[in-house]
């Protein structure tokens, strides 16, 4: 079997679902049974670093829904979410914290669920439901399943030409006329909550997935407040459905580093109760099993270590597996992209030799690993600094370096008076948090190297020396 004939999938889980859906039937690996919890349990936050497979769970749920008539799964991407417009939906600019966005979030989430009930569950003959829909139509909130269109129309509820008609419709439905924007939203959120949670779905269930937050490039202070409010709003809506024994759930996919930057008094409690962390570093055999499944799906007759069909057994006194993973961050995407690189380099070969393996590692590190570093840092470090990372590392030219050396080399290249040690330290901190650099500790009398992805409890210490990840060293051809 030639290397080009293997089916390792795509970097994007949605493309994988669209182009090779059988992968989710035969090669999806869920070592901790998270899928059952997502469908039948209470947890709804899928948390993980970029590339760990959060979106794969969304795609798997969508695949299941196409085969099982009692499950409806809908997904919305938030990658183009209009934060600037949403900020104008706040209930009071003088209110501090997440509360000023809870009502806008709830009405947007609930109106989307309402639209799904109408379209996919074909609920059209419930009087109270139809009356709510009539009000939503007057608000222009029943056009489609979306966020940005609804944001614009929620903002118009602060002041618009149709408010008298809208308020009259609300009064006719609940007996109270809204006195202002906050009252308008409060009444509608309560009305939607009661109406939707009392609708009988005939033992069917809805899973409404929000994905795409990985693509948000800048997490500013107000965006942090908005995202914290989103999580709190989802939590309260999901809890309402649980209390009413209603089979409806909202699921949010979010990066671990992004979640850690959010501030909310209840966030830690919510995370403990509702989050599932996707982490492949604690049990190394899980990653092996995931890769094996892709090979078996492609036709390998091995039951384990299937990569030996195409890789040499050992490289430089290490197993080829150990040599490979030391150039990754132990994420599924890293490994599958390496095998994709093999297909590009050696499509007609059945098995590669040692020198070809080293060449593939070098190409993978240059074309994928370093570029992934740049993508992952976007939003946490200014773009102009990200572009200079590889030249700075090349100028340093060593595996190990100090904060002072990093600052000096960066300062020479950037040539900006305002660039200072604090800027350099922030860059190093984010590189460390995302595991592209580690640190070296000699405090116990011997050399101890630690990276965040292998030791999640590790803390950044600018007084220690830093060490580059092997994937960067290979990509920049820096000697180990």
PDB file of C-alpha atoms in Angstrom, residues 236-383:
ATOM      1  CA  UNK A 236     -28.548  29.297  33.289  1.00  0.00           C
ATOM      2  CA  UNK A 237     -30.466  28.241  30.166  1.00  0.00           C
ATOM      3  CA  UNK A 238     -29.173  24.667  30.380  1.00  0.00           C
ATOM      4  CA  UNK A 239     -30.046  24.523  34.073  1.00  0.00           C
ATOM      5  CA  UNK A 240     -33.579  25.666  33.256  1.00  0.00           C
ATOM      6  CA  UNK A 241     -33.984  22.818  30.759  1.00  0.00           C
ATOM      7  CA  UNK A 242     -32.585  20.323  33.287  1.00  0.00           C
ATOM      8  CA  UNK A 243     -35.046  21.492  35.951  1.00  0.00           C
ATOM      9  CA  UNK A 244     -37.938  21.142  33.501  1.00  0.00           C
ATOM     10  CA  UNK A 245     -36.602  17.712  32.393  1.00  0.00           C
ATOM     11  CA  UNK A 246     -36.420  19.059  28.857  1.00  0.00           C
ATOM     12  CA  UNK A 247     -34.053  17.342  26.400  1.00  0.00           C
ATOM     13  CA  UNK A 248     -32.409  20.508  25.111  1.00  0.00           C
ATOM     14  CA  UNK A 249     -28.811  21.527  25.672  1.00  0.00           C
ATOM     15  CA  UNK A 250     -26.411  24.223  24.462  1.00  0.00           C
ATOM     16  CA  UNK A 251     -22.775  23.133  24.053  1.00  0.00           C
ATOM     17  CA  UNK A 252     -19.868  25.581  23.836  1.00  0.00           C
ATOM     18  CA  UNK A 253     -16.425  24.737  22.445  1.00  0.00           C
ATOM     19  CA  UNK A 254     -13.682  26.968  23.830  1.00  0.00           C
ATOM     20  CA  UNK A 255      -9.882  27.048  23.959  1.00  0.00           C
ATOM     21  CA  UNK A 256      -8.349  26.371  27.360  1.00  0.00           C
ATOM     22  CA  UNK A 257      -6.069  29.423  27.195  1.00  0.00           C
ATOM     23  CA  UNK A 258      -9.006  31.637  26.220  1.00  0.00           C
ATOM     24  CA  UNK A 259     -11.123  30.307  29.085  1.00  0.00           C
ATOM     25  CA  UNK A 260      -8.296  30.989  31.530  1.00  0.00           C
ATOM     26  CA  UNK A 261      -8.301  34.670  30.572  1.00  0.00           C
ATOM     27  CA  UNK A 262     -11.983  35.153  31.422  1.00  0.00           C
ATOM     28  CA  UNK A 263     -12.985  36.663  34.752  1.00  0.00           C
ATOM     29  CA  UNK A 264     -16.252  35.856  36.500  1.00  0.00           C
ATOM     30  CA  UNK A 265     -17.034  35.277  40.170  1.00  0.00           C
ATOM     31  CA  UNK A 266     -18.897  32.055  39.326  1.00  0.00           C
ATOM     32  CA  UNK A 267     -16.700  30.854  36.463  1.00  0.00           C
ATOM     33  CA  UNK A 268     -14.587  28.409  38.493  1.00  0.00           C
ATOM     34  CA  UNK A 269     -17.722  26.780  39.863  1.00  0.00           C
ATOM     35  CA  UNK A 270     -19.242  26.558  36.386  1.00  0.00           C
ATOM     36  CA  UNK A 271     -16.055  25.024  34.957  1.00  0.00           C
ATOM     37  CA  UNK A 272     -15.861  22.415  37.729  1.00  0.00           C
ATOM     38  CA  UNK A 273     -19.463  21.362  37.203  1.00  0.00           C
ATOM     39  CA  UNK A 274     -19.777  21.665  33.440  1.00  0.00           C
ATOM     40  CA  UNK A 275     -16.421  21.380  31.630  1.00  0.00           C
ATOM     41  CA  UNK A 276     -14.737  18.447  29.932  1.00  0.00           C
ATOM     42  CA  UNK A 277     -11.025  18.996  29.322  1.00  0.00           C
ATOM     43  CA  UNK A 278      -9.557  17.303  26.256  1.00  0.00           C
ATOM     44  CA  UNK A 279      -5.978  16.458  27.188  1.00  0.00           C
ATOM     45  CA  UNK A 280      -3.921  13.806  25.400  1.00  0.00           C
ATOM     46  CA  UNK A 281      -0.777  14.187  27.522  1.00  0.00           C
ATOM     47  CA  UNK A 282      -1.899  12.311  30.641  1.00  0.00           C
ATOM     48  CA  UNK A 283      -2.309   8.932  28.905  1.00  0.00           C
ATOM     49  CA  UNK A 284       0.145   8.578  25.986  1.00  0.00           C
ATOM     50  CA  UNK A 285      -1.496   5.352  24.800  1.00  0.00           C
ATOM     51  CA  UNK A 286      -4.634   7.322  23.878  1.00  0.00           C
ATOM     52  CA  UNK A 287      -2.805   9.165  21.096  1.00  0.00           C
ATOM     53  CA  UNK A 288      -1.364   5.886  19.846  1.00  0.00           C
ATOM     54  CA  UNK A 289      -4.853   4.411  19.678  1.00  0.00           C
ATOM     55  CA  UNK A 290      -6.183   7.444  17.795  1.00  0.00           C
ATOM     56  CA  UNK A 291      -3.407   7.171  15.180  1.00  0.00           C
ATOM     57  CA  UNK A 292      -3.852   3.393  14.951  1.00  0.00           C
ATOM     58  CA  UNK A 293      -7.539   3.867  14.139  1.00  0.00           C
ATOM     59  CA  UNK A 294      -6.678   6.105  11.159  1.00  0.00           C
ATOM     60  CA  UNK A 295      -4.294   3.457   9.817  1.00  0.00           C
ATOM     61  CA  UNK A 296      -6.800   0.645  10.376  1.00  0.00           C
ATOM     62  CA  UNK A 297      -9.487   2.744   8.672  1.00  0.00           C
ATOM     63  CA  UNK A 298      -7.117   3.066   5.714  1.00  0.00           C
ATOM     64  CA  UNK A 299      -6.610  -0.694   5.503  1.00  0.00           C
ATOM     65  CA  UNK A 300      -3.688  -1.560   7.791  1.00  0.00           C
ATOM     66  CA  UNK A 301      -3.742  -5.180   8.961  1.00  0.00           C
ATOM     67  CA  UNK A 302      -1.876  -4.398  12.170  1.00  0.00           C
ATOM     68  CA  UNK A 303      -3.782  -4.073  15.428  1.00  0.00           C
ATOM     69  CA  UNK A 304      -1.336  -1.693  17.097  1.00  0.00           C
ATOM     70  CA  UNK A 305       1.667   0.473  16.240  1.00  0.00           C
ATOM     71  CA  UNK A 306       0.280   0.627  12.727  1.00  0.00           C
ATOM     72  CA  UNK A 307       2.562   3.543  11.844  1.00  0.00           C
ATOM     73  CA  UNK A 308       5.354   0.974  11.491  1.00  0.00           C
ATOM     74  CA  UNK A 309       3.737   0.093   8.161  1.00  0.00           C
ATOM     75  CA  UNK A 310       5.350   3.242   6.763  1.00  0.00           C
ATOM     76  CA  UNK A 311       7.926   4.423   9.354  1.00  0.00           C
ATOM     77  CA  UNK A 312      11.234   2.834  10.365  1.00  0.00           C
ATOM     78  CA  UNK A 313      11.239   1.047  13.723  1.00  0.00           C
ATOM     79  CA  UNK A 314      13.907   3.237  15.308  1.00  0.00           C
ATOM     80  CA  UNK A 315      15.628   6.566  14.721  1.00  0.00           C
ATOM     81  CA  UNK A 316      18.834   7.537  16.549  1.00  0.00           C
ATOM     82  CA  UNK A 317      18.345   5.020  19.378  1.00  0.00           C
ATOM     83  CA  UNK A 318      14.697   5.970  19.861  1.00  0.00           C
ATOM     84  CA  UNK A 319      11.527   4.362  18.618  1.00  0.00           C
ATOM     85  CA  UNK A 320      10.149   6.249  15.633  1.00  0.00           C
ATOM     86  CA  UNK A 321       7.058   7.051  17.719  1.00  0.00           C
ATOM     87  CA  UNK A 322       9.074   8.632  20.536  1.00  0.00           C
ATOM     88  CA  UNK A 323      11.203  10.548  18.052  1.00  0.00           C
ATOM     89  CA  UNK A 324       8.071  11.836  16.323  1.00  0.00           C
ATOM     90  CA  UNK A 325       6.122  12.948  19.393  1.00  0.00           C
ATOM     91  CA  UNK A 326       9.052  14.909  20.839  1.00  0.00           C
ATOM     92  CA  UNK A 327       8.535  17.247  17.871  1.00  0.00           C
ATOM     93  CA  UNK A 328       4.832  17.717  18.649  1.00  0.00           C
ATOM     94  CA  UNK A 329       2.707  19.084  21.481  1.00  0.00           C
ATOM     95  CA  UNK A 330       0.970  15.710  21.835  1.00  0.00           C
ATOM     96  CA  UNK A 331      -2.117  16.867  19.961  1.00  0.00           C
ATOM     97  CA  UNK A 332      -4.021  14.775  17.390  1.00  0.00           C
ATOM     98  CA  UNK A 333      -3.720  17.479  14.749  1.00  0.00           C
ATOM     99  CA  UNK A 334       0.075  17.568  15.145  1.00  0.00           C
ATOM    100  CA  UNK A 335       0.458  13.856  14.487  1.00  0.00           C
ATOM    101  CA  UNK A 336      -2.053  13.608  11.661  1.00  0.00           C
ATOM    102  CA  UNK A 337      -0.482  16.613   9.953  1.00  0.00           C
ATOM    103  CA  UNK A 338       2.910  14.883  10.109  1.00  0.00           C
ATOM    104  CA  UNK A 339       1.473  11.914   8.247  1.00  0.00           C
ATOM    105  CA  UNK A 340      -0.129  14.308   5.778  1.00  0.00           C
ATOM    106  CA  UNK A 341       3.347  15.793   5.176  1.00  0.00           C
ATOM    107  CA  UNK A 342       4.605  12.264   4.460  1.00  0.00           C
ATOM    108  CA  UNK A 343       1.943  11.908   1.780  1.00  0.00           C
ATOM    109  CA  UNK A 344       3.076  15.149   0.161  1.00  0.00           C
ATOM    110  CA  UNK A 345       6.763  14.206   0.227  1.00  0.00           C
ATOM    111  CA  UNK A 346       6.676  10.487  -0.554  1.00  0.00           C
ATOM    112  CA  UNK A 347       3.298   9.648  -2.138  1.00  0.00           C
ATOM    113  CA  UNK A 348       4.547   6.671  -4.186  1.00  0.00           C
ATOM    114  CA  UNK A 349       6.602   5.014  -1.450  1.00  0.00           C
ATOM    115  CA  UNK A 350       5.304   2.192   0.731  1.00  0.00           C
ATOM    116  CA  UNK A 351       7.747   2.799   3.581  1.00  0.00           C
ATOM    117  CA  UNK A 352      10.322   5.499   4.263  1.00  0.00           C
ATOM    118  CA  UNK A 353      13.895   5.105   5.477  1.00  0.00           C
ATOM    119  CA  UNK A 354      15.745   6.939   8.251  1.00  0.00           C
ATOM    120  CA  UNK A 355      16.922   9.900   6.175  1.00  0.00           C
ATOM    121  CA  UNK A 356      13.469  10.361   4.651  1.00  0.00           C
ATOM    122  CA  UNK A 357      11.959  10.328   8.135  1.00  0.00           C
ATOM    123  CA  UNK A 358      14.342  13.096   9.256  1.00  0.00           C
ATOM    124  CA  UNK A 359      13.480  15.093   6.130  1.00  0.00           C
ATOM    125  CA  UNK A 360       9.756  14.709   6.877  1.00  0.00           C
ATOM    126  CA  UNK A 361      10.266  15.915  10.471  1.00  0.00           C
ATOM    127  CA  UNK A 362      12.130  18.969   9.192  1.00  0.00           C
ATOM    128  CA  UNK A 363       9.411  19.768   6.620  1.00  0.00           C
ATOM    129  CA  UNK A 364       6.635  19.222   9.172  1.00  0.00           C
ATOM    130  CA  UNK A 365       8.376  21.488  11.690  1.00  0.00           C
ATOM    131  CA  UNK A 366       8.913  24.263   9.140  1.00  0.00           C
ATOM    132  CA  UNK A 367       5.603  24.156   7.282  1.00  0.00           C
ATOM    133  CA  UNK A 368       3.240  23.149  10.073  1.00  0.00           C
ATOM    134  CA  UNK A 369       4.616  23.363  13.616  1.00  0.00           C
ATOM    135  CA  UNK A 370       6.108  26.867  13.408  1.00  0.00           C
ATOM    136  CA  UNK A 371       3.064  28.164  11.513  1.00  0.00           C
ATOM    137  CA  UNK A 372       0.793  26.602  14.140  1.00  0.00           C
ATOM    138  CA  UNK A 373       2.766  28.474  16.796  1.00  0.00           C
ATOM    139  CA  UNK A 374       2.096  31.766  15.005  1.00  0.00           C
ATOM    140  CA  UNK A 375      -1.618  30.984  14.655  1.00  0.00           C
ATOM    141  CA  UNK A 376      -1.979  29.959  18.281  1.00  0.00           C
ATOM    142  CA  UNK A 377      -0.312  33.121  19.566  1.00  0.00           C
ATOM    143  CA  UNK A 378      -2.526  35.403  17.463  1.00  0.00           C
ATOM    144  CA  UNK A 379      -4.683  37.460  19.789  1.00  0.00           C
ATOM    145  CA  UNK A 380      -2.292  37.141  22.709  1.00  0.00           C
ATOM    146  CA  UNK A 381       0.772  38.775  21.129  1.00  0.00           C
ATOM    147  CA  UNK A 382       0.817  41.628  18.617  1.00  0.00           C
ATOM    148  CA  UNK A 383       1.148  40.453  15.007  1.00  0.00           C
TER     149      UNK A 383
END
